[in-house]
Short mmCIF file of C-alpha atoms in Angstrom, two decimals:
data_model
loop_
_atom_site.label_atom_id
_atom_site.label_comp_id
_atom_site.label_asym_id
_atom_site.label_seq_id
_atom_site.Cartn_x
_atom_site.Cartn_y
_atom_site.Cartn_z
CA UNK Y 1 0.00 0.00 0.00
CA UNK Y 2 1.08 3.56 -0.53
CA UNK Y 3 2.64 5.20 2.48
CA UNK Y 4 1.67 8.64 1.37
CA UNK Y 5 -0.77 9.58 -1.32
CA UNK Y 6 -1.43 13.04 -2.68
CA UNK Y 7 -4.67 13.16 -4.64
CA UNK Y 8 -5.68 15.83 -7.13
CA UNK Y 9 -4.24 18.77 -5.22
CA UNK Y 10 -4.85 22.23 -6.67
CA UNK Y 11 -3.86 25.56 -5.19
CA UNK Y 12 -4.07 29.13 -6.43
CA UNK Y 13 -2.70 32.32 -4.97
CA UNK Y 14 -4.56 35.50 -6.01
CA UNK Y 15 -5.91 33.79 -9.10
CA UNK Y 16 -2.52 32.33 -10.11
CA UNK Y 17 -2.64 28.57 -10.39
CA UNK Y 18 0.46 27.29 -8.65
CA UNK Y 19 -0.54 23.64 -8.43
CA UNK Y 20 -2.91 22.05 -10.86
CA UNK Y 21 -4.41 18.66 -10.12
CA UNK Y 22 -1.25 17.13 -8.67
CA UNK Y 23 -1.33 13.45 -7.76
CA UNK Y 24 1.74 11.67 -6.46
CA UNK Y 25 2.41 8.67 -4.31
CA UNK Y 26 5.19 7.46 -2.07
CA UNK Y 27 5.69 3.81 -1.14
CA UNK Y 28 7.19 2.46 2.06
CA UNK Y 29 10.97 2.90 2.13
CA UNK Y 30 11.06 4.78 -1.15
CA UNK Y 31 12.90 7.98 -1.95
CA UNK Y 32 10.96 10.00 -4.46
CA UNK Y 33 12.21 13.27 -5.90
CA UNK Y 34 10.14 16.20 -7.03
CA UNK Y 35 12.22 17.88 -9.66
CA UNK Y 36 11.42 21.27 -11.08
CA UNK Y 37 12.61 24.84 -11.47
CA UNK Y 38 12.83 27.05 -8.39
CA UNK Y 39 9.63 28.88 -7.59
CA UNK Y 40 7.63 26.19 -9.38
CA UNK Y 41 5.27 25.37 -6.54
CA UNK Y 42 7.26 22.53 -5.03
CA UNK Y 43 7.47 24.15 -1.63
CA UNK Y 44 3.77 25.02 -1.79
CA UNK Y 45 3.04 21.34 -2.33
CA UNK Y 46 5.15 20.45 0.70
CA UNK Y 47 3.38 23.05 2.81
CA UNK Y 48 0.11 21.42 1.83
CA UNK Y 49 1.33 17.88 2.56
CA UNK Y 50 2.68 18.94 5.94
CA UNK Y 51 -0.66 20.58 6.77
CA UNK Y 52 0.61 24.16 7.03
CA UNK Y 53 -1.39 25.28 4.03
CA UNK Y 54 -4.82 24.18 2.92
CA UNK Y 55 -5.33 23.16 -0.71
CA UNK Y 56 -8.19 24.49 -2.85
CA UNK Y 57 -8.96 20.94 -3.91
CA UNK Y 58 -7.71 17.48 -3.21
CA UNK Y 59 -6.58 15.26 -0.38
CA UNK Y 60 -3.46 14.09 1.38
CA UNK Y 61 -3.57 10.52 2.68
CA UNK Y 62 -1.09 8.91 5.07
CA UNK Y 63 -1.50 5.14 5.39
CA UNK Y 64 -4.91 5.61 3.81
CA UNK Y 65 -6.01 8.17 6.43
CA UNK Y 66 -6.95 11.70 5.45
CA UNK Y 67 -4.43 14.17 6.91
CA UNK Y 68 -5.29 17.20 4.75
CA UNK Y 69 -4.94 20.41 6.79
CA UNK Y 70 -3.57 18.55 9.78
CA UNK Y 71 -0.05 19.51 10.76
CA UNK Y 72 2.00 17.06 12.77
CA UNK Y 73 1.88 13.88 10.69
CA UNK Y 74 4.93 14.18 8.48
CA UNK Y 75 8.36 15.52 9.32
CA UNK Y 76 9.38 18.49 7.31
CA UNK Y 77 12.90 19.74 6.74
CA UNK Y 78 13.83 22.83 4.82
CA UNK Y 79 16.91 24.02 3.01
CA UNK Y 80 17.78 26.12 6.02
CA UNK Y 81 18.59 23.80 8.89
CA UNK Y 82 16.52 25.99 11.25
CA UNK Y 83 18.37 24.72 14.28
CA UNK Y 84 17.55 27.04 17.13
CA UNK Y 85 20.79 28.92 17.88
CA UNK Y 86 20.05 29.13 21.58
CA UNK Y 87 19.65 25.40 22.12
CA UNK Y 88 22.38 22.78 22.16
CA UNK Y 89 22.37 20.18 19.39
CA UNK Y 90 21.00 17.64 21.83
CA UNK Y 91 18.12 19.92 22.81
CA UNK Y 92 17.47 20.86 19.21
CA UNK Y 93 17.19 17.22 18.27
CA UNK Y 94 14.94 16.53 21.24
CA UNK Y 95 12.61 19.41 20.39
CA UNK Y 96 9.94 17.27 18.67
CA UNK Y 97 9.74 15.10 21.79
CA UNK Y 98 9.47 18.14 24.06
CA UNK Y 99 6.65 19.43 21.86
CA UNK Y 100 4.85 16.16 22.39
CA UNK Y 101 5.05 16.83 26.11
CA UNK Y 102 7.95 14.61 27.16
CA UNK Y 103 10.24 15.60 30.02
CA UNK Y 104 13.57 17.13 29.07
CA UNK Y 105 15.60 14.37 30.68
CA UNK Y 106 13.67 11.57 29.00
CA UNK Y 107 13.78 13.33 25.65
CA UNK Y 108 17.57 13.66 25.91
CA UNK Y 109 17.88 9.99 26.81
CA UNK Y 110 15.95 8.99 23.71
CA UNK Y 111 18.02 11.20 21.47
CA UNK Y 112 21.50 10.41 22.72
CA UNK Y 113 21.88 6.85 21.35
CA UNK Y 114 21.14 8.16 17.85
CA UNK Y 115 24.02 10.62 17.76
CA UNK Y 116 26.45 7.99 16.61
CA UNK Y 117 24.17 6.69 13.88
CA UNK Y 118 23.76 10.20 12.56
CA UNK Y 119 27.50 10.86 12.67
CA UNK Y 120 27.17 13.48 15.37
CA UNK Y 121 29.22 11.97 18.20
CA UNK Y 122 30.51 14.53 20.66
CA UNK Y 123 28.29 17.37 19.50
CA UNK Y 124 25.53 16.89 22.09
CA UNK Y 125 26.48 19.88 24.21
CA UNK Y 126 27.59 22.12 21.34
CA UNK Y 127 25.61 24.98 19.87
CA UNK Y 128 24.66 25.07 16.18
CA UNK Y 129 27.11 27.93 15.55
CA UNK Y 130 29.95 25.60 16.50
CA UNK Y 131 29.13 23.06 13.78
CA UNK Y 132 29.94 22.95 10.07
CA UNK Y 133 27.20 23.13 7.44
CA UNK Y 134 27.17 19.37 6.85
CA UNK Y 135 27.01 18.59 10.56
CA UNK Y 136 24.20 21.08 11.06
CA UNK Y 137 22.24 19.42 8.29
CA UNK Y 138 22.76 16.05 9.99
CA UNK Y 139 21.52 17.51 13.25
CA UNK Y 140 18.47 18.89 11.44
CA UNK Y 141 17.85 15.45 9.98
CA UNK Y 142 18.14 13.88 13.39
CA UNK Y 143 15.52 16.33 14.64
CA UNK Y 144 13.35 15.52 11.62
CA UNK Y 145 13.73 11.85 12.41
CA UNK Y 146 12.85 12.33 16.09
CA UNK Y 147 9.57 13.79 15.02
CA UNK Y 148 8.27 11.06 12.81
CA UNK Y 149 9.78 7.75 12.03
CA UNK Y 150 7.66 7.37 8.92
CA UNK Y 151 7.64 10.00 6.26
CA UNK Y 152 10.13 12.81 5.76
CA UNK Y 153 9.59 15.77 3.47
CA UNK Y 154 12.95 17.26 2.58
CA UNK Y 155 12.97 20.60 0.78
CA UNK Y 156 16.36 20.99 -0.91
CA UNK Y 157 18.12 19.90 2.25
CA UNK Y 158 21.60 19.74 0.78
CA UNK Y 159 21.52 22.57 -1.72
CA UNK Y 160 23.56 24.88 0.51
CA UNK Y 161 26.42 22.38 0.79
CA UNK Y 162 29.49 22.10 -1.41
CA UNK Y 163 29.58 19.28 -3.98
CA UNK Y 164 31.92 17.01 -2.04
CA UNK Y 165 30.05 17.30 1.25
CA UNK Y 166 26.82 16.89 -0.67
CA UNK Y 167 27.80 13.57 -2.19
CA UNK Y 168 28.93 12.17 1.15
CA UNK Y 169 25.66 13.39 2.68
CA UNK Y 170 23.73 11.54 -0.03
CA UNK Y 171 25.44 8.26 0.76
CA UNK Y 172 24.99 8.79 4.44
CA UNK Y 173 21.33 9.73 4.11
CA UNK Y 174 20.48 6.69 2.00
CA UNK Y 175 22.12 4.37 4.52
CA UNK Y 176 20.34 6.02 7.46
CA UNK Y 177 17.05 5.88 5.58
CA UNK Y 178 17.42 2.16 5.09
CA UNK Y 179 18.35 1.54 8.71
CA UNK Y 180 15.39 3.42 10.11
CA UNK Y 181 12.78 2.48 7.51
CA UNK Y 182 12.08 6.00 6.40
CA UNK Y 183 10.14 6.99 3.31
CA UNK Y 184 11.25 10.28 1.81
CA UNK Y 185 9.79 12.84 -0.51
CA UNK Y 186 12.64 15.02 -1.67
CA UNK Y 187 12.54 18.38 -3.43
CA UNK Y 188 15.42 19.40 -5.62
CA UNK Y 189 16.23 21.45 -8.69
CA UNK Y 190 19.47 19.54 -9.20
CA UNK Y 191 18.97 16.89 -11.91
CA UNK Y 192 22.13 14.95 -10.99
CA UNK Y 193 21.16 14.81 -7.36
CA UNK Y 194 17.70 13.53 -8.28
CA UNK Y 195 19.04 10.73 -10.49
CA UNK Y 196 21.66 9.73 -7.94
CA UNK Y 197 19.41 9.24 -4.94
CA UNK Y 198 15.85 8.58 -6.17
CA UNK Y 199 13.85 5.49 -6.77
CA UNK Y 200 11.44 7.58 -8.79
CA UNK Y 201 11.37 11.16 -10.00
CA UNK Y 202 8.33 13.33 -10.62
CA UNK Y 203 8.89 16.26 -12.93
CA UNK Y 204 6.96 19.32 -11.92
CA UNK Y 205 6.46 22.02 -14.50
CA UNK Y 206 6.65 25.49 -13.02
CA UNK Y 207 4.48 27.27 -15.58
CA UNK Y 208 1.69 24.70 -15.67
CA UNK Y 209 1.87 23.61 -12.04
CA UNK Y 210 1.43 20.05 -13.26
CA UNK Y 211 3.33 16.80 -13.09
CA UNK Y 212 4.71 16.44 -16.60
CA UNK Y 213 6.48 13.15 -16.24
CA UNK Y 214 7.50 10.31 -13.99
CA UNK Y 215 10.83 8.54 -14.30
CA UNK Y 216 11.78 5.33 -12.56
CA UNK Y 217 15.50 4.92 -11.85
CA UNK Y 218 16.13 1.21 -12.17
CA UNK Y 219 19.74 1.25 -10.95
CA UNK Y 220 19.80 -0.81 -7.71
CA UNK Y 221 20.70 0.74 -4.36
CA UNK Y 222 23.24 1.34 -2.94
CA UNK Y 223 24.38 2.93 -6.17
CA UNK Y 224 27.83 2.46 -7.65
CA UNK Y 225 30.31 5.23 -6.93
CA UNK Y 226 30.73 5.95 -10.62
CA UNK Y 227 27.02 5.73 -11.49
CA UNK Y 228 26.99 9.40 -12.46
CA UNK Y 229 29.70 8.70 -15.06
CA UNK Y 230 27.80 5.93 -16.83
CA UNK Y 231 25.89 6.00 -20.10
CA UNK Y 232 22.68 5.03 -18.26
CA UNK Y 233 22.98 8.06 -16.04
CA UNK Y 234 23.33 10.33 -19.06
CA UNK Y 235 20.37 8.61 -20.67
CA UNK Y 236 18.21 9.44 -17.62
CA UNK Y 237 19.49 12.99 -17.69
CA UNK Y 238 18.68 13.39 -21.39
CA UNK Y 239 15.19 12.07 -20.82
CA UNK Y 240 14.59 14.49 -17.94
CA UNK Y 241 15.92 17.47 -19.87
CA UNK Y 242 13.62 16.65 -22.78
CA UNK Y 243 10.62 16.49 -20.47
CA UNK Y 244 11.31 19.63 -18.45
CA UNK R 1 31.55 75.70 44.73
CA UNK R 2 33.62 72.95 43.12
CA UNK R 3 35.07 70.68 45.80
CA UNK R 4 38.37 68.91 45.18
CA UNK R 5 38.31 65.11 44.70
CA UNK R 6 39.92 64.70 48.10
CA UNK R 7 37.15 66.68 49.77
CA UNK R 8 34.57 64.57 47.99
CA UNK R 9 36.30 61.38 49.16
CA UNK R 10 36.45 62.69 52.73
CA UNK R 11 32.77 63.60 52.62
CA UNK R 12 31.98 60.16 51.23
CA UNK R 13 33.79 58.41 54.06
CA UNK R 14 32.41 60.57 56.85
CA UNK R 15 28.87 60.36 55.50
CA UNK R 16 29.05 56.66 54.70
CA UNK R 17 26.63 55.44 57.40
CA UNK R 18 24.01 58.03 56.33
CA UNK R 19 24.58 57.31 52.65
CA UNK R 20 24.18 53.58 53.16
CA UNK R 21 21.03 54.02 55.19
CA UNK R 22 19.52 56.17 52.46
CA UNK R 23 20.70 53.91 49.63
CA UNK R 24 18.84 51.00 51.16
CA UNK R 25 15.60 52.95 50.84
CA UNK R 26 16.37 54.07 47.29
CA UNK R 27 17.45 50.61 46.22
CA UNK R 28 14.33 49.09 47.69
CA UNK R 29 12.18 51.47 45.65
CA UNK R 30 14.30 50.87 42.57
CA UNK R 31 14.08 47.09 42.83
CA UNK R 32 10.35 46.92 43.50
CA UNK R 33 9.70 49.47 40.75
CA UNK R 34 11.98 47.70 38.32
CA UNK R 35 10.42 44.33 39.04
CA UNK R 36 6.90 45.67 38.56
CA UNK R 37 7.91 47.73 35.55
CA UNK R 38 9.52 44.75 33.85
CA UNK R 39 6.49 42.59 34.64
CA UNK R 40 4.10 45.19 33.24
CA UNK R 41 6.36 45.69 30.22
CA UNK R 42 6.51 41.97 29.61
CA UNK R 43 2.75 41.48 29.79
CA UNK R 44 2.14 44.50 27.57
CA UNK R 45 4.57 43.19 24.97
CA UNK R 46 3.06 39.70 24.96
CA UNK R 47 -0.48 41.04 24.65
CA UNK R 48 0.44 43.52 21.94
CA UNK R 49 2.33 40.87 20.01
CA UNK R 50 -0.55 38.40 20.23
CA UNK R 51 -3.37 40.80 19.41
CA UNK R 52 -2.57 43.20 16.62
CA UNK R 53 -5.53 45.38 17.53
CA UNK R 54 -4.00 46.03 20.97
CA UNK R 55 -0.73 46.95 19.29
CA UNK R 56 -2.45 49.47 17.05
CA UNK R 57 -4.54 50.86 19.90
CA UNK R 58 -1.92 51.16 22.61
CA UNK R 59 1.46 51.61 20.98
CA UNK R 60 0.96 55.34 20.31
CA UNK R 61 -0.27 55.78 23.89
CA UNK R 62 2.84 54.06 25.20
CA UNK R 63 5.01 56.48 23.32
CA UNK R 64 3.05 59.42 24.73
CA UNK R 65 3.70 58.19 28.28
CA UNK R 66 7.40 58.55 27.52
CA UNK R 67 7.10 62.12 26.27
CA UNK R 68 5.83 63.34 29.64
CA UNK R 69 8.77 64.55 31.72
CA UNK R 70 8.94 62.56 34.92
CA UNK R 71 9.77 65.71 36.91
CA UNK R 72 6.38 67.03 35.84
CA UNK R 73 4.30 64.07 36.96
CA UNK R 74 6.24 63.25 40.12
CA UNK R 75 4.59 66.04 42.20
CA UNK R 76 1.18 64.89 40.97
CA UNK R 77 1.97 61.35 42.00
CA UNK R 78 2.96 62.61 45.44
CA UNK R 79 -0.37 64.44 45.71
CA UNK R 80 -2.28 61.33 44.68
CA UNK R 81 -0.36 58.65 46.54
CA UNK R 82 1.26 60.44 49.48
CA UNK R 83 4.84 60.69 50.65
CA UNK R 84 5.42 56.98 51.15
CA UNK R 85 6.83 54.49 48.68
CA UNK R 86 3.84 54.21 46.30
CA UNK R 87 4.37 57.35 44.18
CA UNK R 88 8.05 56.48 43.75
CA UNK R 89 7.29 52.99 42.58
CA UNK R 90 4.60 54.24 40.19
CA UNK R 91 7.07 56.66 38.64
CA UNK R 92 9.71 53.94 38.25
CA UNK R 93 7.16 51.60 36.67
CA UNK R 94 6.20 54.31 34.17
CA UNK R 95 9.81 54.90 33.18
CA UNK R 96 11.04 51.30 33.15
CA UNK R 97 8.29 49.33 31.42
CA UNK R 98 8.79 51.15 28.12
CA UNK R 99 12.29 49.98 27.13
CA UNK R 100 11.31 46.43 28.07
CA UNK R 101 8.10 46.50 26.02
CA UNK R 102 9.73 48.03 22.97
CA UNK R 103 12.68 45.64 23.14
CA UNK R 104 10.47 42.59 23.51
CA UNK R 105 8.11 43.65 20.72
CA UNK R 106 11.06 44.01 18.38
CA UNK R 107 12.44 40.70 19.58
CA UNK R 108 9.19 38.82 19.07
CA UNK R 109 8.99 40.19 15.56
CA UNK R 110 12.55 39.14 14.80
CA UNK R 111 11.68 35.48 15.40
CA UNK R 112 12.42 33.32 12.36
CA UNK R 113 9.15 32.79 10.44
CA UNK R 114 10.43 29.54 8.94
CA UNK R 115 11.33 28.19 12.36
CA UNK R 116 7.80 29.00 13.52
CA UNK R 117 6.47 27.18 10.43
CA UNK R 118 8.66 24.20 11.25
CA UNK R 119 7.35 23.99 14.80
CA UNK R 120 3.80 24.32 13.53
CA UNK R 121 4.44 21.45 11.13
CA UNK R 122 5.42 19.45 14.22
CA UNK R 123 2.05 20.29 15.73
CA UNK R 124 3.23 22.94 18.21
CA UNK R 125 0.63 25.22 19.78
CA UNK R 126 0.86 28.99 20.37
CA UNK R 127 2.32 28.60 23.85
CA UNK R 128 4.98 26.20 22.65
CA UNK R 129 5.92 28.51 19.80
CA UNK R 130 6.23 31.31 22.34
CA UNK R 131 8.32 29.23 24.69
CA UNK R 132 10.65 27.65 22.17
CA UNK R 133 10.98 30.37 19.55
CA UNK R 134 9.51 33.77 20.28
CA UNK R 135 10.75 34.25 23.82
CA UNK R 136 14.30 32.98 23.31
CA UNK R 137 14.59 34.98 20.08
CA UNK R 138 13.67 38.11 22.00
CA UNK R 139 16.18 37.58 24.81
CA UNK R 140 18.91 39.84 23.36
CA UNK R 141 16.46 42.72 22.92
CA UNK R 142 14.93 42.03 26.32
CA UNK R 143 18.32 42.41 27.95
CA UNK R 144 19.08 45.63 26.05
CA UNK R 145 15.78 46.95 27.37
CA UNK R 146 16.54 45.70 30.86
CA UNK R 147 19.86 47.49 30.95
CA UNK R 148 18.19 50.79 30.14
CA UNK R 149 15.41 50.05 32.61
CA UNK R 150 17.91 49.30 35.38
CA UNK R 151 19.56 52.68 34.95
CA UNK R 152 16.19 54.45 34.75
CA UNK R 153 14.99 52.76 37.92
CA UNK R 154 17.68 54.34 40.11
CA UNK R 155 17.38 57.75 38.49
CA UNK R 156 13.59 57.51 38.73
CA UNK R 157 13.77 56.68 42.42
CA UNK R 158 16.05 59.66 43.12
CA UNK R 159 13.90 62.10 41.14
CA UNK R 160 10.73 61.03 42.90
CA UNK R 161 12.44 61.39 46.26
CA UNK R 162 13.44 64.96 45.45
CA UNK R 163 9.82 65.91 45.19
CA UNK R 164 8.71 64.55 48.50
CA UNK R 165 9.66 61.76 50.83
CA UNK R 166 11.12 60.85 54.20
CA UNK R 167 14.27 59.06 53.19
CA UNK R 168 16.43 57.92 50.32
CA UNK R 169 19.33 59.32 48.34
CA UNK R 170 17.08 61.90 46.66
CA UNK R 171 15.94 63.30 49.99
CA UNK R 172 19.53 63.31 51.21
CA UNK R 173 20.50 65.17 48.05
CA UNK R 174 17.95 67.95 48.58
CA UNK R 175 19.12 68.30 52.16
CA UNK R 176 22.82 68.69 51.34
CA UNK R 177 21.92 71.02 48.47
CA UNK R 178 20.04 73.31 50.82
CA UNK R 179 23.04 73.21 53.21
CA UNK R 180 25.35 74.13 50.30
CA UNK R 181 27.43 71.05 51.16
CA UNK R 182 28.83 70.57 47.68
CA UNK R 183 31.33 67.91 48.72
CA UNK R 184 28.48 65.77 50.01
CA UNK R 185 26.48 66.55 46.89
CA UNK R 186 29.24 65.16 44.69
CA UNK R 187 29.70 62.18 46.98
CA UNK R 188 26.05 61.22 46.57
CA UNK R 189 26.16 61.81 42.81
CA UNK R 190 29.06 59.40 42.53
CA UNK R 191 27.26 56.89 44.69
CA UNK R 192 24.16 57.02 42.49
CA UNK R 193 26.24 56.53 39.37
CA UNK R 194 28.03 53.62 41.00
CA UNK R 195 24.73 51.99 41.95
CA UNK R 196 23.39 52.39 38.41
CA UNK R 197 26.57 50.92 36.96
CA UNK R 198 26.44 48.01 39.39
CA UNK R 199 22.84 47.28 38.44
CA UNK R 200 23.70 47.38 34.75
CA UNK R 201 26.64 45.07 35.36
CA UNK R 202 24.29 42.70 37.16
CA UNK R 203 22.00 42.70 34.13
CA UNK R 204 25.03 42.06 31.90
CA UNK R 205 26.09 39.16 34.07
CA UNK R 206 22.63 37.60 33.99
CA UNK R 207 22.57 38.11 30.23
CA UNK R 208 25.78 36.12 29.80
CA UNK R 209 24.45 33.36 32.02
CA UNK R 210 21.12 33.20 30.19
CA UNK R 211 22.63 33.20 26.71
CA UNK R 212 25.76 31.04 26.79
CA UNK R 213 25.42 30.49 23.04
CA UNK R 214 26.30 34.11 22.46
CA UNK R 215 29.76 33.64 23.91
CA UNK R 216 30.85 31.78 20.80
CA UNK R 217 33.05 33.47 18.24
CA UNK R 218 32.91 33.07 14.46
CA UNK R 219 35.16 30.04 14.48
CA UNK R 220 32.75 28.27 16.77
CA UNK R 221 35.07 28.36 19.75
CA UNK R 222 33.84 29.23 23.19
CA UNK R 223 35.22 32.50 24.46
#
């Protein structure tokens, strides 16, 4: 069964159609990319899925249950890490638990064993300003994970990182995702990134606000290190460029 | 007319018991006034931040309260509330709540909108957003306001004592002025400055304790 299903979502702002009858689905354990130009309504779609914004039409279903307009069911992570500068990494990561009403001590206890898995050993008592961009993004992912162990919505999470850090973050994220059984919907405008990490890619046209194509990446995971240098990779890229 | 520093020092030492006795009264007024002023300022800021209509209705009035010279209202306050502590505290509240309210309002507005959105996506309510984002984001501005308020509280106490009272540094000041004891006058002026500075330092110390994350330099090292 689909983990997450978005059915016929439409949304207009002041008469401008930003999203037009969008339907996408996400299966358990899958990483699906939404690829499109910046400002093409991708973030609007995420705001609707996460319940922050209400759609003009359509439904969002999680495990078959209607969660349209209900915040708090999916974990949402933006391009900015949005770590609170006045809280230590540990307390930032524990924030979702505190919001659910857990005691500070218990929340910290639940978070601390995960620091190693997320590659954050030794940063518990540090403040976000003391961490590098890649580490901050990991901490933000840990917080995202603490919120929901099911579905993560990632809005260009790695776009502020340099290419080398980015590729190591991809590998790391895919391995973490597998370990913790996470399903991910991933926004990007980077075609290479999309091909490298996705199981499937939806192409979102900015001007129409519609899904213009769906591409399945058949390359098995974990992907070869030189996958982005292969003919298949270029073939996928050509196909995407022709559809965009 | 202008006493030498040595004369001022001598006056300070010889008058020390009297000065201390009077400072206790002044400090008491300043602390109670500051505490109430900060509380009023805090509540006003929270209400005005939550309800935009209150902001629009009361913000101009708040500014007007600050344009009235405190020397002008102090005698009225004495007439209304007597010579005891009440009029002094009222005056201090009027002069200290404003920097706190303005600082907090600015601080609340500086809170990261995306961070608020993120917490909402996690199902956080208004109170939680206030506790985890709005209030901590406003701490730097709150402390700037507090520092000003701390200085105002001492000056406010002294001014209100000038215009009527039984004790305190302001009353002492009017007495030595009438006796043309300029050395004592300077001694008390220095004492008042010292008290204000000490209060501001106390605020600064609390600020550092409350915001340890600010003591980090650009390289991410703790200072």
